[in-house]
Amino acid sequence: MQTGTSPTARALRTLEILRTRPGTTAEQLAEKLGVTDRAARRYVAILREAGIPVDSVRGPHGGYQLRRGTRLPPVTFTQSEALGLVMAVLDGRPAATDPGDLVGSALGKVIHALPEGIGRQAAALREHAAAAPDPGAAYADPAVTSALVDVIASRRRVVITYRSEAGNQWQEEVDPWAVVVRRARWYLLCHSHRANAVRTYRIDRVLAAEETAVGFRLPEDLDPVAVLEENLGTGWAYPTRVLFDAPVERVAPWAGPSMGQLEPVGVTGERCVLVGSTRNPAMYAQEWLAAVPFAFHVEGGTELRDAVATLASRLGTAVSGPAPGAGQG
């Protein structure tokens, strides 16, 4: 089973499709497998020959489905899926190379349960891949994350105990809208009744989550990722206002929602302004503004102006005076 397109791999994929989507037709199965209808029926026949009961249901809502009560192996992987899983785990959590790590222990159990050939390669990848530790890594507690997912699913308010980066701790009641993963950070997107506003909280800083008996209604057409990005650019301690000598459509790819709200300036729209806030003016200047390839002017935010001035002075000093070795022949 060397690739995801071998007959065995496609038969396993067929089994997985029927397990998760009962009533899949031959046409739908063929589309998902990337084969003809005739070939899709052949993979169903392979499953039946292997002793897996696949029933055919006729009618407008018919299709293939596994017979009720069918017991299957807990999980099946192709070689590509198994290696991809190990790579994804190590990419997100370098410490998983250590069997003593929580995720490392779970990964070891998954590898141990794989068929010999696939498991051997997955184990070799885990053993010989060197993953550099992330000094800024912060992992959310699985129990807290699970509790938050449960209240999101049941549409129940929750009381969270939160500790800020500065060490301040408080409790508040929130409507939990979604859990969003952004750049290896796990966030709770919610409506805070304490602030009567949308808030985003790092889940690795949530110490406890207690479900209440009060329900809530999720906003219609909620886009959790978009709302999170927009919210990350507002509500921080230091206001920002930056004018760019370029139109919105050119600046937009360089100014994400977490930097603030981008708006055109003037009737012609030849310039635009970015209005928001930040908790770290130095980072805003060095990592975000410095990367934008257009002239800009910091119009608002004393702290941001100071941070940009400090950066400009440091860079100016780096090239002041003759270059090393200049004039030497």
Coordinates of C-alpha atoms in Angstrom, one line a residue:
M1 CA 0.0 0.0 0.0
Q2 CA 2.5 2.5 -1.2
T3 CA 0.2 5.3 -2.4
G4 CA -3.3 6.6 -1.9
T5 CA -4.3 5.4 -5.4
S6 CA -3.6 1.7 -5.1
P7 CA -6.6 -0.7 -5.2
T8 CA -6.2 -1.5 -1.5
A9 CA -6.0 2.2 -0.6
R10 CA -9.1 2.9 -2.6
A11 CA -11.0 0.1 -1.0
L12 CA -10.1 1.4 2.4
R13 CA -11.1 4.9 1.3
T14 CA -14.4 3.4 0.1
L15 CA -14.9 1.8 3.5
E16 CA -14.3 5.2 5.2
I17 CA -16.7 7.0 3.0
L18 CA -19.5 4.5 3.6
R19 CA -18.8 4.6 7.3
T20 CA -19.1 8.4 7.5
R21 CA -21.7 8.9 4.8
P22 CA -24.3 6.1 4.7
G23 CA -26.4 6.2 1.5
T24 CA -23.6 7.2 -0.8
T25 CA -24.5 6.4 -4.4
A26 CA -22.1 4.8 -6.9
E27 CA -21.8 8.1 -8.7
Q28 CA -20.9 10.0 -5.5
L29 CA -18.5 7.3 -4.5
A30 CA -16.8 7.5 -8.0
E31 CA -16.5 11.2 -7.7
K32 CA -14.8 11.0 -4.3
L33 CA -12.5 8.3 -5.4
G34 CA -11.7 9.9 -8.7
V35 CA -12.7 6.8 -10.7
T36 CA -15.5 5.6 -13.0
D37 CA -18.8 4.4 -11.7
R38 CA -17.9 0.9 -12.7
A39 CA -14.6 1.0 -10.7
A40 CA -16.5 2.4 -7.7
R41 CA -18.8 -0.6 -7.8
R42 CA -15.8 -2.9 -8.0
Y43 CA -14.3 -1.5 -4.8
V44 CA -17.7 -2.1 -3.1
A45 CA -17.4 -5.7 -4.3
I46 CA -13.9 -6.0 -2.9
L47 CA -15.3 -5.0 0.5
R48 CA -18.0 -7.6 0.3
E49 CA -15.5 -10.2 -0.7
A50 CA -13.5 -9.3 2.4
G51 CA -16.5 -10.1 4.6
I52 CA -17.7 -6.5 5.2
P53 CA -21.5 -6.4 4.7
V54 CA -22.3 -3.5 2.4
D55 CA -26.1 -3.2 1.5
S56 CA -27.6 -1.5 -1.5
V57 CA -30.7 0.6 -0.8
R58 CA -32.9 1.5 -3.7
G59 CA -35.0 4.6 -4.1
P60 CA -34.5 8.3 -4.3
H61 CA -32.7 8.2 -0.9
G62 CA -30.9 5.0 -1.6
G63 CA -27.2 4.1 -2.1
Y64 CA -24.6 2.0 -0.4
Q65 CA -24.4 1.7 3.4
L66 CA -22.8 -0.6 5.9
R67 CA -25.2 -3.1 7.5
R68 CA -26.5 -2.0 10.9
G69 CA -24.3 -3.4 13.7
T70 CA -21.3 -3.9 11.5
R71 CA -18.1 -3.9 13.7
L72 CA -15.1 -2.3 12.0
P73 CA -11.5 -1.8 13.0
P74 CA -11.3 1.5 15.0
V75 CA -9.2 3.2 12.4
T76 CA -7.5 2.5 9.0
F77 CA -4.8 4.6 7.4
T78 CA -3.0 4.5 4.1
Q79 CA 0.8 5.0 4.2
S80 CA 0.4 8.6 3.0
E81 CA -2.2 9.4 5.6
A82 CA -0.1 7.9 8.4
L83 CA 3.0 9.8 7.5
G84 CA 1.0 13.0 7.0
L85 CA -0.5 12.6 10.5
V86 CA 3.0 12.2 12.1
M87 CA 4.3 15.2 10.2
A88 CA 1.3 17.4 11.2
V89 CA 1.7 16.4 14.9
L90 CA 5.4 17.2 14.9
D91 CA 4.9 20.4 13.0
G92 CA 2.4 21.6 15.6
R93 CA 4.0 20.1 18.7
P94 CA 7.8 19.4 18.4
A95 CA 7.7 17.8 21.9
A96 CA 5.7 14.9 20.5
T97 CA 9.0 13.3 19.6
D98 CA 9.2 12.4 23.3
P99 CA 7.0 9.4 24.3
G100 CA 6.6 11.0 27.7
D101 CA 4.8 14.0 26.2
L102 CA 1.0 13.9 26.4
V103 CA 0.6 14.1 22.6
G104 CA 3.7 12.1 22.1
S105 CA 2.2 9.2 24.1
A106 CA -1.0 9.4 22.1
L107 CA 0.9 9.4 18.8
G108 CA 2.9 6.4 20.0
K109 CA -0.4 4.5 20.5
V110 CA -1.6 5.4 17.1
I111 CA 1.6 4.2 15.5
H112 CA 1.6 1.0 17.5
A113 CA -1.9 0.2 16.2
L114 CA -1.0 0.6 12.5
P115 CA -0.3 -2.3 10.3
E116 CA 3.4 -3.4 10.4
G117 CA 4.6 -1.9 7.2
I118 CA 2.9 1.5 7.6
G119 CA 3.6 1.6 11.3
R120 CA 7.3 0.9 10.8
Q121 CA 7.7 3.9 8.4
A122 CA 5.6 6.2 10.7
A123 CA 7.8 5.2 13.7
A124 CA 11.0 5.8 11.7
L125 CA 9.8 9.3 10.7
R126 CA 8.9 10.1 14.3
E127 CA 12.3 8.8 15.6
H128 CA 14.6 10.4 13.1
A129 CA 12.8 13.7 12.4
A130 CA 14.4 16.5 14.5
A131 CA 11.8 19.1 15.6
A132 CA 13.1 22.4 16.8
P133 CA 11.3 23.6 20.0
D134 CA 9.2 26.7 19.8
P135 CA 10.3 29.0 22.7
G136 CA 6.9 30.8 22.5
A137 CA 4.8 27.7 22.4
A138 CA 1.7 27.7 24.6
Y139 CA -0.6 24.7 24.6
A140 CA -4.3 24.7 25.6
D141 CA -5.4 22.3 28.2
P142 CA -7.3 19.4 26.4
A143 CA -9.8 19.2 29.3
V144 CA -10.6 22.9 29.2
T145 CA -10.8 22.9 25.4
S146 CA -13.2 19.9 25.5
A147 CA -15.4 21.6 28.1
L148 CA -15.6 24.7 25.9
V149 CA -16.5 22.7 22.8
D150 CA -19.2 20.9 24.7
V151 CA -20.9 24.2 25.8
I152 CA -20.6 25.6 22.2
A153 CA -22.4 22.5 20.9
S154 CA -25.1 22.6 23.6
R155 CA -25.5 26.4 23.3
R156 CA -25.0 27.1 27.0
R157 CA -23.3 30.0 28.6
V158 CA -20.2 29.3 30.5
V159 CA -18.3 31.0 33.4
I160 CA -14.6 31.1 32.6
T161 CA -11.7 31.7 34.9
Y162 CA -9.1 33.6 33.0
R163 CA -5.5 34.8 33.7
S164 CA -4.1 37.5 31.5
E165 CA -0.5 37.8 30.2
A166 CA 0.1 40.3 33.0
G167 CA -1.1 37.8 35.6
N168 CA -4.4 39.4 36.4
Q169 CA -7.1 36.8 37.1
W170 CA -10.9 37.1 36.9
Q171 CA -14.1 35.3 36.2
E172 CA -16.8 36.2 33.7
E173 CA -19.9 34.8 32.0
V174 CA -19.7 34.5 28.3
D175 CA -21.7 33.1 25.3
P176 CA -19.1 30.7 23.7
W177 CA -19.5 31.1 19.9
A178 CA -16.5 29.1 18.5
V179 CA -13.1 27.7 19.1
V180 CA -10.7 29.1 16.5
V181 CA -7.1 27.9 15.8
R182 CA -4.9 30.7 14.5
R183 CA -1.1 30.4 14.0
A184 CA -0.8 27.5 16.5
R185 CA -2.8 29.4 19.1
W186 CA -6.3 28.3 20.3
Y187 CA -8.8 31.1 20.9
L188 CA -12.3 31.2 22.4
L189 CA -14.5 33.6 20.4
C190 CA -17.4 34.7 22.5
H191 CA -19.7 37.5 23.7
S192 CA -18.6 38.7 27.1
H193 CA -21.5 39.8 29.4
R194 CA -18.9 41.5 31.6
A195 CA -17.9 43.8 28.8
N196 CA -21.1 43.5 26.7
A197 CA -18.9 43.1 23.6
V198 CA -17.3 40.5 21.5
R199 CA -14.1 39.1 23.0
T200 CA -11.3 36.7 22.1
Y201 CA -9.5 34.7 24.8
R202 CA -6.4 32.5 24.5
I203 CA -7.6 29.1 25.7
D204 CA -4.2 28.3 27.1
R205 CA -4.9 31.1 29.6
V206 CA -8.4 29.8 30.5
L207 CA -8.0 28.1 33.9
A208 CA -11.5 26.7 34.2
A209 CA -14.8 26.6 32.3
E210 CA -18.1 25.9 34.2
E211 CA -21.3 25.4 32.2
T212 CA -24.4 27.2 33.3
A213 CA -28.1 26.4 32.7
V214 CA -28.6 29.6 30.6
G215 CA -28.8 29.2 26.9
F216 CA -27.8 31.6 24.1
R217 CA -28.4 32.1 20.4
L218 CA -25.5 32.0 18.0
P219 CA -25.3 35.0 15.6
E220 CA -26.7 34.3 12.2
D221 CA -24.1 33.8 9.4
L222 CA -21.3 33.8 11.9
D223 CA -17.8 33.6 10.3
P224 CA -15.7 32.7 13.3
V225 CA -12.3 33.2 11.6
A226 CA -13.2 36.6 10.1
V227 CA -14.7 37.9 13.4
L228 CA -11.7 36.7 15.3
E229 CA -9.3 38.4 12.9
E230 CA -11.3 41.7 13.1
N231 CA -11.6 41.5 16.9
L232 CA -7.8 40.9 17.3
G233 CA -7.2 44.4 15.9
T234 CA -9.5 46.2 18.3
G235 CA -9.9 46.7 22.0
W236 CA -6.2 46.9 22.9
A237 CA -4.5 49.4 25.2
Y238 CA -2.6 51.4 22.5
P239 CA -4.6 53.1 19.7
T240 CA -3.1 53.1 16.2
R241 CA -3.8 55.2 13.1
V242 CA -1.5 54.9 10.0
L243 CA -1.9 56.7 6.7
F244 CA -0.6 54.9 3.6
D245 CA 0.3 56.6 0.3
A246 CA -1.4 53.8 -1.7
P247 CA -5.0 52.7 -2.3
V248 CA -6.8 50.1 -0.2
E249 CA -6.5 47.3 -2.8
R250 CA -2.7 47.5 -2.8
V251 CA -2.2 47.8 1.0
A252 CA -4.8 45.2 1.9
P253 CA -2.6 42.1 1.2
W254 CA 0.0 43.5 3.7
A255 CA -2.4 44.7 6.4
G256 CA -4.4 41.9 8.0
P257 CA -7.6 42.4 10.1
S258 CA -5.6 42.0 13.3
M259 CA -3.8 45.3 12.4
G260 CA -7.0 47.2 12.3
Q261 CA -9.7 48.5 9.9
L262 CA -8.4 49.7 6.5
E263 CA -10.5 52.5 4.8
P264 CA -10.0 54.7 1.7
V265 CA -9.1 58.3 2.2
G266 CA -10.6 61.1 0.0
V267 CA -12.8 61.0 -3.1
T268 CA -10.2 59.4 -5.4
G269 CA -9.1 56.8 -2.9
E270 CA -5.5 57.1 -3.8
R271 CA -4.5 56.8 -0.2
C272 CA -5.9 54.8 2.8
V273 CA -5.8 54.8 6.5
L274 CA -5.5 51.9 9.0
V275 CA -7.2 52.4 12.3
G276 CA -7.0 49.9 15.2
S277 CA -5.1 49.2 18.4
T278 CA -2.3 47.0 19.7
R279 CA -1.0 45.7 23.0
N280 CA 2.6 45.7 21.7
P281 CA 3.6 48.9 19.7
A282 CA 7.2 47.7 19.2
M283 CA 6.0 44.5 17.6
Y284 CA 3.4 46.4 15.5
A285 CA 6.2 48.7 14.2
Q286 CA 9.0 46.1 13.7
E287 CA 7.0 43.0 12.4
W288 CA 4.0 44.6 10.7
L289 CA 4.5 48.1 9.5
A290 CA 8.1 47.5 8.5
A291 CA 7.0 44.8 6.2
V292 CA 4.5 47.0 4.2
P293 CA 6.2 48.1 1.0
F294 CA 4.5 51.5 0.8
A295 CA 5.2 54.9 2.3
F296 CA 3.2 55.6 5.5
H297 CA 2.7 58.2 8.2
V298 CA 1.8 57.3 11.8
E299 CA -0.9 59.9 12.5
G300 CA -2.2 58.5 15.8
G301 CA -0.9 56.6 18.8
T302 CA 1.9 58.2 20.8
E303 CA 3.3 54.8 21.7
L304 CA 3.3 53.6 18.1
R305 CA 5.0 56.8 17.0
D306 CA 7.7 56.3 19.6
A307 CA 8.1 52.7 18.5
V308 CA 8.5 53.6 14.9
A309 CA 10.9 56.4 15.8
T310 CA 13.0 54.0 17.8
L311 CA 13.1 51.5 14.9
A312 CA 14.0 54.2 12.4
S313 CA 16.8 55.4 14.6
R314 CA 18.2 51.9 15.1
L315 CA 18.1 51.2 11.3
G316 CA 19.6 54.6 10.5
T317 CA 22.5 54.0 12.9
A318 CA 23.1 50.6 11.2
V319 CA 24.0 52.4 7.9
S320 CA 25.5 55.7 9.2
G321 CA 29.2 56.3 8.4
P322 CA 31.3 54.6 5.8
A323 CA 30.8 51.0 5.1
P324 CA 33.4 48.6 6.7
G325 CA 36.3 48.2 4.4
A326 CA 35.4 51.3 2.3
G327 CA 38.4 53.0 0.7
Q328 CA 40.7 50.1 1.4
G329 CA 42.4 48.7 -1.7

